[in-house]
Every structure is written in structure tokens, then in C-alpha cells.
Amino acid sequence: MKQEYEYVIVGSGVAGSTVAKRLLEHNRSASILILEAGPQVEAKIRRFWWDYVVHANGVEHKAYDFTCDQPGESTSSGNTRFLVEGSRVMMYGGSTVHWGGWCLRFKPEDFKLLSNTGDGGDWPISYEDLDPYYYQAEDHLSVCGDIDESWNKLMRKPNTPYPRPPFWWTAPDEEMIKAFKKNNIEPGKMPVARYRKCMTTGTCKYCPLGSRFSGQLVLDELLADRRNLNFKVIGSAPATQVLVDSKKRITGVEYLDLTTGETKQVFGGTVVVCSGTYESPKLLMLSRNQYWDNGIGNDHDLLGRYLVSHSMLKVRGQLDQNKERWFAEYDFPSLMSRTYDTEEYQKKNKIFLFKNRALPDIDLAGLMIAGLSRKEIDKQLTASRQQELQAFMEEKGDKDNRITLANGKNRFGLPKMKAHFDRTPDAQKNGDNWLKLMEKVVADMGYKVIKSEIQDPGGHHSTGTCRMGRNPEEGVTDADLRVFGTDNLYVCSNAVFPSGAAVNPTLTLTALAFRLGDHLAKNRP
Amino acid sequence: MADSDAGKKGTGEVMIGGPFSHQEIGASLLPREGQNLTQIERDKLWRIFQQIGYFWDDLHSSAKDSANLKSTWLEFIEAKTTCEPTYVAEYSNAASVVDELIELYGEKKAFALLFQNNGIPKNPPRPPLTRLEHAKKYVVDEFIRVNVVASGFKSFGGKNYSGYLGGSRYNLKPRVRVE
Ligand SMILES: Cc1cc2nc3c(=O)[nH]c(=O)nc-3n(C[C@H](O)[C@H](O)[C@H](O)COP(=O)(O)OP(=O)(O)OC[C@H]3O[C@@H](n4cnc5c(N)ncnc54)[C@H](O)[C@@H]3O)c2cc1C
């Protein structure tokens, strides 16, 4: 039997589920299929959570890790290693099952990176186009934040608080705040997607309550809602090819049923690729046919190019006492600053500052297990502490930084991948300068700087492999996220971002997904 | 089954306990052989948990013991004994190991030795081979973590800790130390 749907969505992460949610809000009987490469893994299992908390044999620090990229599934070339391992989750619900939940808007200047600096890309839409959708995204993700900070005045309309109040600064934050102020850095409270009944247990990687936003919860709710008569998710079903019957007309998707090994096809009026920054371009590259020699949307050799992610800057300091007995109490940072995340610093690879969430720290139970007495533990606890100032540095898109298909298959039957990334000498120099500034802040806290480094870009925030453009020479998709040269194929992913800004991408992605849902509903054939 | 001097291998220290504790049983989790945890065993396990609180003096309930955490601890035991891989056989083993230690050293000393000077090889560490090592790794060490995350950390100064479930976020009181 021919499987036909109005919409076939490839990927069940926050992008896919948000598009589906919005389409269903417009029309409860819309027929929608989500194909998901990864398995469905149960959440909120008390036993797993306890094993996680007590570091039971083999479970310590692990949650869903088997669905993350494993060593050997991708390679990296270029002067800077691009870290793919552990940077996404391939399962029902996608990477937000594993994410930190930091939710920051891009700033107006982020949409004009090329115009402002001569590097990277401009978006074919502006901040104002996305503004109404940012509010909806904040609501959907349940963002806790503060509106008093000066940068909010540039980005938010008056009297538009976040849906939830912010998390308080912790006592160790205050020490860094004083040093911030000394250096004219404005402190802010980190907006995070903590949800419903968050009890701040500090095990956010595996929440026993489902209190941190996760794509899984949205899918569960959409599936459980009996009004959504024609909504379906198929797991363990990696899409391997987008099907066409002419250059412009997409007819559906071919996928592998991992449970039987069979290749199957589904047909859809509209296909939306929501497979993340790596798999979205890979799927289009794989979709070679008589009309598209190099893959769909790749007539100008743009698929996979302009790969960007944040480079993380870290400056750690040590103090030779901890009489306050501080240790980490949240599993997310509460202190941040966007003082250097402005148009003025865009040319200098602007940065977004925040305090390391895990410091100061001590493994009290570990010391007890090792047999230390109460007195010895108290002595260790009060002897010293470390704090760390961290930052994401904006990297600007370069055409030669790209992902390509590699030989061999990963666990999901999808081709392995190669990432190439060169950091420009300019970015390296700017990074070194930012480190000096950060070292000064740490020194002003009265700490001795013991580590100062620029890390390799982590793939968690990778963007730019199917970027939006004003025309097919500039981008893979247009301003509505439709793949140039097609009538009914869309990409909704961080892949479409022409610039990665200095902050985390998912709030902006969620805003784009709502916008796409509205666009598709409005233009229903 | 043969007594073993596993505790002496490669270390200067002698492992505490008698023949039962020293018996080698392989490193992997003991399989459940159809048995369920008895109330007697549960009581003995609870005693281990209580002794952790006394030994490190970290649970400041009025009685200075672990009583306030009993429901948390019971939920932990329930999760560990009703889901795979089940710890029933490990719990049964630990109860018997502690019985032997108490018989040999008396209650107070038995727990002090078990927690601190047990003679289990540390340098280099090795997988748990004997009954004593199983009891330490699969039971005592995990109970210590439950003790700390369930409230014990508070006596070290904190208000929140990784794993601590402390009530609704919307009570407007910060769940962590603030200035
Ligand atoms: C550890 C970690 C921490 C993070 N922290 C933050 C943070 O604090 N703030 C923030 O903004 N962002 C954060 N991120 C990034 C965030 O998770 C991503 O931006 C977001 O999840 C992207 O959503 P997505 O739906 O595009 O992709 P994903 O959530 O990755 O979902 C894509 C889905 O598509 C599926 N798929 C891929 N290929 C195919 C195929 N061919 N066929 C079928 N299905 C396919 C995948 O299996 C996956 O489930 C973090 C990421 C990680 C890994």
C-alpha cells in the first residue's frame, strides 16, 4: 500500500517536533509522519536515574550516550579539530534529550554578519522577522530568564517578561560578579529551558521528572493528544534518499527500516528535512538523481559548506582556601554576560561569557568511599577552590570549512562523515586577546590563573551547512527555508543559519520552526 | 568452598573478615537465583546505611541518624531489586558479610573497618573479586552516594547537590546558596 502523508518530516528533534506541533495547531487532522533514524528510549526511569546518581557500575556520567556519535563515525581535517563525538543525540526527541537548555536570542547584528564585517553570511531575514516567533519559542521551551539586563532592552519589547522567573545567582557567582563590575562587564542571569516542575537536582543530563525541556516530551504529548488523528512517528527509520518525479517536485522519502533491514518508501505532499546540521546536507547529497547530479539543492556546490561552531575559551583560577565551603549546586550556569556580544565586537569574533557550572567542586561521596574520615574531608573541602570563566567565541563561516560524505556506514546505516575546519589566523589572534581579558577578570577575583585555553570547536552548536540565502548562488534554502529549485522541499535545522552568533542556537531554531509551520499552513495546497 | 587469601595478593595490607568474606566469587554482579530480599536482610542493609550516617556524622536529623531518609532509601532498594540488573543477590551477600564482620570485631569496629581500613587493594585498584569487595563496591559505596545526595551534603555546607530532590522550584526560595 502506498503510504501517503501531507507532510513527511525527517528527524524528530526539536525542529521536527516544533514544525509538527505548529502544523497540528493549524489543522488537527493534518496527516504528518516523522521518520526518526534513532530508537525510542524510555525517559524518567527511576532505576536508571538512581544508577546514574550513585555511579553504579558502568552508568556513571552516562545518559543516552549510546545514541551519541562514537569514535570512528566521523573524521576531522584542517588546522583545528572539529569535535563531532558526543555533540548530538540520534534518537526519538533528538539532541535536546541531552542538552543544557541555555536559551538566548541571537542579536539584531547577527543577521547582518557579512554586511557588518565582510566575513560570514547575512540572513535573508532580519531580527524583526523572527521577533514574534522568539516569544513563542520561549514559551514553548519554558525559558526562565531576567529582563532587567541592558541587552534585553535592545531585543525585547517593553513589558515582555520571560515565561518563567530566572534562577538566582549562586554565592560563588557573586565573587565573579564583583570582578565583572571592576572590568565594566554587566552580569546577567542565564536564561535556561527549565520546565514545569524543575527541582534543580543537578542531574539535568538525566532528569527523573522530565522537568528540563526535551524533544521527547513534546512528541509524547503530540502522540497522546487524541485530536491529532493522523500524526505518526516511526523510529529506527533513517531516511536515505529524497524522492523526486521532476527537478522541482519532491514526492517522498526512502528509508531503511532498521528493525527488518528492508528499504521502504513514504510519499508526502511536502517534505521537511529536520535532521540536524550534519545529516540534513548529507541526505540532500545522497539524493542524486537524473535532475540533480550532485544532490538536491547542490547545483552551486553549497551543501555542507560554511560549517561553523563556537570555539570555547576557558580561564581557570585557583584560590588557596575555601572557608565558605562552596561546591557546585546547579547543573547549569546561572551567571553570564553579553557585554562583548555586541555589534561593536563583531569584527573581533565577539564572545558570550559565562561561569563554569561545575566549579567549585568536590566529590564528597568519592572521598568517603576512598575511606577518608570526616575531619580529612572537611580539611580538603576548605583547603582550596577553583572557579572558571568560559566563553563561546563566534567563528565566521568560511566556504572551505565543510562536511562531506565519507566511506562506510554508521550504526544507523547512514554514511560516515568528514568535517574540515580551519580556524583563521585572525580568529586565533582575537581568541588570544579575549583570553587576556578573561585572565584579568579571574585575577581580579583574587585567584591565580592556572589554565587559559581556546578549545577546538565542539559540534554541539554547529550551523551553516545548508544556509539560507537570497538566491541559489548564495544559499541552499530561501528565506522560507525552501530548497532553491524545488517546490516542496524544506530544511529546518541549525544548518540553515548563515551565521552562528556567539550564543547557543536552539531558541533561534525553535523560532524558525514555528515560522516555518505557519508558512506551510498558510500555503497549504 | 576454599578459603582464599585474595586480600593479601599484591598488597601489604590484609583484607578484613573471615573465610566467608574472603571467598572469591568473580567480579561480575552476582546473579539472582530466584530468591527475594527478606525483611531480615532489609533490616541488616538499613543498618549499613544508618552506620554510614553515624560514621561521617553528616545527617543532622534530631536523632542524628538516617531515619528521615528511610523512604528515599527504601525507594532506592525497591528500584535496585525490582528492575534488571537486580541487586538481590548482592544485597543478600552484603548482609552476610556484615554478619561475619560483626561476629569477628563487634559492631562499631566492624563498620569502621569496613568503611575505612578494609584492606581491599587500592593501588592498583582491581575488580571486586571477594565477597567483601562485592559488599563494599555494590552496596557500601552506592549507599554512601545515596547518603550524600539525599541530604548528607548539607552538613558540608550546601543547600543543593547533584541528585538532591528538594521540592518545587516555584516556592520562590533559592534552592542554592546565594549571597
Ligand atoms: C550535550 C549538548 C548540549 C547542548 N546544549 C545546548 C544548550 O544549552 N542550548 C542550546 O541552544 N543548544 C544546545 N545544544 C544543541 C541543541 O541540542 C541543538 O541545537 C538542537 O537539538 C538541534 O535540534 P534539531 O531538531 O535540529 O536536531 P536534533 O535535535 O539533533 O534532531 C535531529 C534528529 O534527526 C534524526 N536524523 C538525522 N538524520 C536522519 C535521517 N537521515 N533520517 C531520519 N532521522 C534522522 C536524528 O536521529 C535526530 O534525532 C546542545 C547539544 C548537546 C549535544
mmCIF file of N, CA and C in Angstrom, chain A residues 187-255:
data_model
loop_
_atom_site.group_PDB
_atom_site.id
_atom_site.type_symbol
_atom_site.label_atom_id
_atom_site.label_comp_id
_atom_site.label_asym_id
_atom_site.label_seq_id
_atom_site.Cartn_x
_atom_site.Cartn_y
_atom_site.Cartn_z
ATOM 1 N N PRO A 187 26.782 41.845 34.577
ATOM 2 C CA PRO A 187 26.370 40.460 34.850
ATOM 3 C C PRO A 187 24.918 40.225 34.459
ATOM 4 N N GLY A 188 24.634 39.025 33.989
ATOM 5 C CA GLY A 188 23.257 38.671 33.659
ATOM 6 C C GLY A 188 22.941 37.283 34.170
ATOM 7 N N LYS A 189 21.657 36.963 34.166
ATOM 8 C CA LYS A 189 21.233 35.622 34.616
ATOM 9 C C LYS A 189 20.995 34.755 33.383
ATOM 10 N N MET A 190 21.530 33.564 33.413
ATOM 11 C CA MET A 190 21.446 32.683 32.246
ATOM 12 C C MET A 190 19.995 32.251 32.006
ATOM 13 N N PRO A 191 19.454 32.558 30.814
ATOM 14 C CA PRO A 191 18.108 32.042 30.520
ATOM 15 C C PRO A 191 18.184 30.555 30.161
ATOM 16 N N VAL A 192 17.455 29.738 30.880
ATOM 17 C CA VAL A 192 17.513 28.298 30.623
ATOM 18 C C VAL A 192 16.102 27.711 30.488
ATOM 19 N N ALA A 193 16.027 26.633 29.706
ATOM 20 C CA ALA A 193 14.729 25.998 29.452
ATOM 21 C C ALA A 193 14.430 24.984 30.539
ATOM 22 N N ARG A 194 14.142 25.472 31.732
ATOM 23 C CA ARG A 194 13.724 24.564 32.793
ATOM 24 C C ARG A 194 12.213 24.659 32.844
ATOM 25 N N TYR A 195 11.599 23.565 33.074
ATOM 26 C CA TYR A 195 10.272 23.318 32.595
ATOM 27 C C TYR A 195 9.418 22.883 33.750
ATOM 28 N N ARG A 196 8.202 23.277 33.733
ATOM 29 C CA ARG A 196 7.211 22.701 34.645
ATOM 30 C C ARG A 196 7.724 22.573 36.072
ATOM 31 N N LYS A 197 8.088 21.385 36.527
ATOM 32 C CA LYS A 197 8.381 21.284 37.955
ATOM 33 C C LYS A 197 9.849 21.004 38.238
ATOM 34 N N CYS A 198 10.710 21.836 37.703
ATOM 35 C CA CYS A 198 12.141 21.636 37.919
ATOM 36 C C CYS A 198 12.489 21.773 39.401
ATOM 37 N N MET A 199 13.204 20.818 39.928
ATOM 38 C CA MET A 199 13.604 20.863 41.335
ATOM 39 C C MET A 199 15.099 21.052 41.481
ATOM 40 N N THR A 200 15.764 21.413 40.369
ATOM 41 C CA THR A 200 17.200 21.706 40.399
ATOM 42 C C THR A 200 17.996 20.645 41.139
ATOM 43 N N THR A 201 17.827 19.419 40.730
ATOM 44 C CA THR A 201 18.557 18.349 41.392
ATOM 45 C C THR A 201 20.006 18.293 40.951
ATOM 46 N N GLY A 202 20.307 18.960 39.858
ATOM 47 C CA GLY A 202 21.682 18.893 39.376
ATOM 48 C C GLY A 202 21.964 17.650 38.561
ATOM 49 N N THR A 203 20.936 16.916 38.190
ATOM 50 C CA THR A 203 21.184 15.788 37.285
ATOM 51 C C THR A 203 20.437 16.054 35.978
ATOM 52 N N CYS A 204 20.692 17.225 35.416
ATOM 53 C CA CYS A 204 19.910 17.644 34.251
ATOM 54 C C CYS A 204 20.110 16.730 33.047
ATOM 55 N N LYS A 205 21.271 16.100 32.968
ATOM 56 C CA LYS A 205 21.503 15.191 31.853
ATOM 57 C C LYS A 205 20.495 14.053 31.873
ATOM 58 N N TYR A 206 20.086 13.670 33.058
ATOM 59 C CA TYR A 206 19.039 12.667 33.159
ATOM 60 C C TYR A 206 18.049 13.118 34.213
ATOM 61 N N CYS A 207 17.015 13.816 33.761
ATOM 62 C CA CYS A 207 16.055 14.346 34.730
ATOM 63 C C CYS A 207 15.031 13.272 35.092
ATOM 64 N N PRO A 208 14.897 12.981 36.386
ATOM 65 C CA PRO A 208 13.956 11.931 36.777
ATOM 66 C C PRO A 208 12.507 12.378 36.679
ATOM 67 N N LEU A 209 12.292 13.687 36.450
ATOM 68 C CA LEU A 209 10.936 14.220 36.470
ATOM 69 C C LEU A 209 10.467 14.694 35.104
ATOM 70 N N GLY A 210 11.379 14.733 34.130
ATOM 71 C CA GLY A 210 11.020 15.317 32.840
ATOM 72 C C GLY A 210 10.811 16.809 32.990
ATOM 73 N N SER A 211 11.625 17.435 33.812
ATOM 74 C CA SER A 211 11.411 18.855 34.106
ATOM 75 C C SER A 211 12.241 19.779 33.242
ATOM 76 N N ARG A 212 13.269 19.260 32.621
ATOM 77 C CA ARG A 212 14.024 20.095 31.699
ATOM 78 C C ARG A 212 13.449 19.848 30.310
ATOM 79 N N PHE A 213 13.260 20.900 29.522
ATOM 80 C CA PHE A 213 12.655 20.711 28.209
ATOM 81 C C PHE A 213 13.403 19.629 27.438
ATOM 82 N N SER A 214 12.672 18.730 26.839
ATOM 83 C CA SER A 214 13.262 17.699 25.997
ATOM 84 C C SER A 214 12.296 17.396 24.856
ATOM 85 N N GLY A 215 12.859 17.228 23.662
ATOM 86 C CA GLY A 215 12.041 16.932 22.488
ATOM 87 C C GLY A 215 11.152 15.713 22.683
ATOM 88 N N GLN A 216 11.611 14.777 23.509
ATOM 89 C CA GLN A 216 10.823 13.578 23.785
ATOM 90 C C GLN A 216 9.429 13.921 24.326
ATOM 91 N N LEU A 217 9.412 14.883 25.267
ATOM 92 C CA LEU A 217 8.158 15.204 25.946
ATOM 93 C C LEU A 217 7.138 15.759 24.962
ATOM 94 N N VAL A 218 7.638 16.566 24.001
ATOM 95 C CA VAL A 218 6.728 17.173 23.029
ATOM 96 C C VAL A 218 6.111 16.082 22.151
ATOM 97 N N LEU A 219 6.954 15.163 21.689
ATOM 98 C CA LEU A 219 6.440 14.079 20.845
ATOM 99 C C LEU A 219 5.426 13.241 21.619
ATOM 100 N N ASP A 220 5.773 12.914 22.868
ATOM 101 C CA ASP A 220 4.849 12.120 23.694
ATOM 102 C C ASP A 220 3.490 12.809 23.781
ATOM 103 N N GLU A 221 3.539 14.127 23.996
ATOM 104 C CA GLU A 221 2.277 14.851 24.169
ATOM 105 C C GLU A 221 1.486 14.923 22.860
ATOM 106 N N LEU A 222 2.209 15.137 21.753
ATOM 107 C CA LEU A 222 1.503 15.198 20.464
ATOM 108 C C LEU A 222 0.861 13.846 20.142
ATOM 109 N N LEU A 223 1.584 12.781 20.466
ATOM 110 C CA LEU A 223 1.054 11.444 20.172
ATOM 111 C C LEU A 223 -0.112 11.095 21.088
ATOM 112 N N ALA A 224 -0.028 11.585 22.328
ATOM 113 C CA ALA A 224 -1.083 11.245 23.294
ATOM 114 C C ALA A 224 -2.353 12.064 23.061
ATOM 115 N N ASP A 225 -2.223 13.181 22.360
ATOM 116 C CA ASP A 225 -3.369 14.072 22.138
ATOM 117 C C ASP A 225 -4.293 13.448 21.088
ATOM 118 N N ARG A 226 -5.463 13.017 21.524
ATOM 119 C CA ARG A 226 -6.319 12.235 20.620
ATOM 120 C C ARG A 226 -6.927 13.075 19.502
ATOM 121 N N ARG A 227 -6.760 14.383 19.582
ATOM 122 C CA ARG A 227 -7.230 15.215 18.462
ATOM 123 C C ARG A 227 -6.320 15.065 17.248
ATOM 124 N N ASN A 228 -5.058 14.669 17.501
ATOM 125 C CA ASN A 228 -4.101 14.568 16.393
ATOM 126 C C ASN A 228 -4.240 13.205 15.720
ATOM 127 N N LEU A 229 -5.327 13.095 14.964
ATOM 128 C CA LEU A 229 -5.710 11.783 14.438
ATOM 129 C C LEU A 229 -4.678 11.166 13.503
ATOM 130 N N ASN A 230 -3.993 12.016 12.757
ATOM 131 C CA ASN A 230 -3.145 11.497 11.683
ATOM 132 C C ASN A 230 -1.676 11.830 11.887
ATOM 133 N N PHE A 231 -1.263 11.850 13.131
ATOM 134 C CA PHE A 231 0.140 12.143 13.429
ATOM 135 C C PHE A 231 0.844 10.857 13.828
ATOM 136 N N LYS A 232 1.997 10.624 13.224
ATOM 137 C CA LYS A 232 2.673 9.346 13.455
ATOM 138 C C LYS A 232 4.188 9.556 13.494
ATOM 139 N N VAL A 233 4.867 8.804 14.331
ATOM 140 C CA VAL A 233 6.335 8.829 14.363
ATOM 141 C C VAL A 233 6.819 7.400 14.132
ATOM 142 N N ILE A 234 7.740 7.227 13.209
ATOM 143 C CA ILE A 234 8.350 5.897 13.033
ATOM 144 C C ILE A 234 9.826 6.007 13.421
ATOM 145 N N GLY A 235 10.226 5.222 14.398
ATOM 146 C CA GLY A 235 11.617 5.231 14.849
ATOM 147 C C GLY A 235 12.453 4.192 14.135
ATOM 148 N N SER A 236 13.752 4.231 14.363
ATOM 149 C CA SER A 236 14.710 3.322 13.717
ATOM 150 C C SER A 236 14.489 3.299 12.209
ATOM 151 N N ALA A 237 14.282 4.488 11.653
ATOM 152 C CA ALA A 237 13.937 4.614 10.235
ATOM 153 C C ALA A 237 14.758 5.724 9.574
ATOM 154 N N PRO A 238 16.052 5.527 9.383
ATOM 155 C CA PRO A 238 16.862 6.568 8.760
ATOM 156 C C PRO A 238 16.511 6.781 7.288
ATOM 157 N N ALA A 239 16.235 8.035 6.941
ATOM 158 C CA ALA A 239 15.949 8.367 5.540
ATOM 159 C C ALA A 239 17.258 8.323 4.762
ATOM 160 N N THR A 240 17.215 7.710 3.604
ATOM 161 C CA THR A 240 18.447 7.561 2.825
ATOM 162 C C THR A 240 18.379 8.315 1.504
ATOM 163 N N GLN A 241 17.222 8.808 1.154
ATOM 164 C CA GLN A 241 17.071 9.436 -0.148
ATOM 165 C C GLN A 241 15.777 10.239 -0.187
ATOM 166 N N VAL A 242 15.854 11.432 -0.771
ATOM 167 C CA VAL A 242 14.634 12.191 -1.037
ATOM 168 C C VAL A 242 14.219 11.863 -2.471
ATOM 169 N N LEU A 243 12.941 11.529 -2.654
ATOM 170 C CA LEU A 243 12.479 11.068 -3.972
ATOM 171 C C LEU A 243 11.875 12.225 -4.775
ATOM 172 N N VAL A 244 12.045 12.186 -6.088
ATOM 173 C CA VAL A 244 11.508 13.264 -6.946
ATOM 174 C C VAL A 244 10.823 12.639 -8.166
ATOM 175 N N ASP A 245 9.918 13.411 -8.799
ATOM 176 C CA ASP A 245 9.462 12.958 -10.116
ATOM 177 C C ASP A 245 9.740 14.006 -11.188
ATOM 178 N N SER A 246 10.377 15.094 -10.786
ATOM 179 C CA SER A 246 10.865 16.090 -11.741
ATOM 180 C C SER A 246 11.901 16.896 -10.975
ATOM 181 N N LYS A 247 12.518 17.849 -11.618
ATOM 182 C CA LYS A 247 13.536 18.629 -10.905
ATOM 183 C C LYS A 247 12.925 19.319 -9.685
ATOM 184 N N LYS A 248 11.720 19.863 -9.878
ATOM 185 C CA LYS A 248 11.156 20.697 -8.812
ATOM 186 C C LYS A 248 10.293 19.927 -7.821
ATOM 187 N N ARG A 249 9.739 18.827 -8.274
ATOM 188 C CA ARG A 249 8.690 18.186 -7.484
ATOM 189 C C ARG A 249 9.242 17.032 -6.644
ATOM 190 N N ILE A 250 9.144 17.177 -5.345
ATOM 191 C CA ILE A 250 9.579 16.124 -4.417
ATOM 192 C C ILE A 250 8.363 15.237 -4.141
ATOM 193 N N THR A 251 8.571 13.930 -4.174
ATOM 194 C CA THR A 251 7.414 13.043 -3.973
ATOM 195 C C THR A 251 7.440 12.327 -2.628
ATOM 196 N N GLY A 252 8.584 12.193 -2.043
ATOM 197 C CA GLY A 252 8.621 11.475 -0.762
ATOM 198 C C GLY A 252 10.031 11.150 -0.332
ATOM 199 N N VAL A 253 10.143 10.112 0.469
ATOM 200 C CA VAL A 253 11.422 9.774 1.093
ATOM 201 C C VAL A 253 11.597 8.258 1.116
ATOM 202 N N GLU A 254 12.807 7.829 0.850
ATOM 203 C CA GLU A 254 13.123 6.408 1.005
ATOM 204 C C GLU A 254 13.844 6.234 2.340
ATOM 205 N N TYR A 255 13.519 5.177 3.060
ATOM 206 C CA TYR A 255 14.204 4.962 4.333
ATOM 207 C C TYR A 255 14.473 3.494 4.572
#
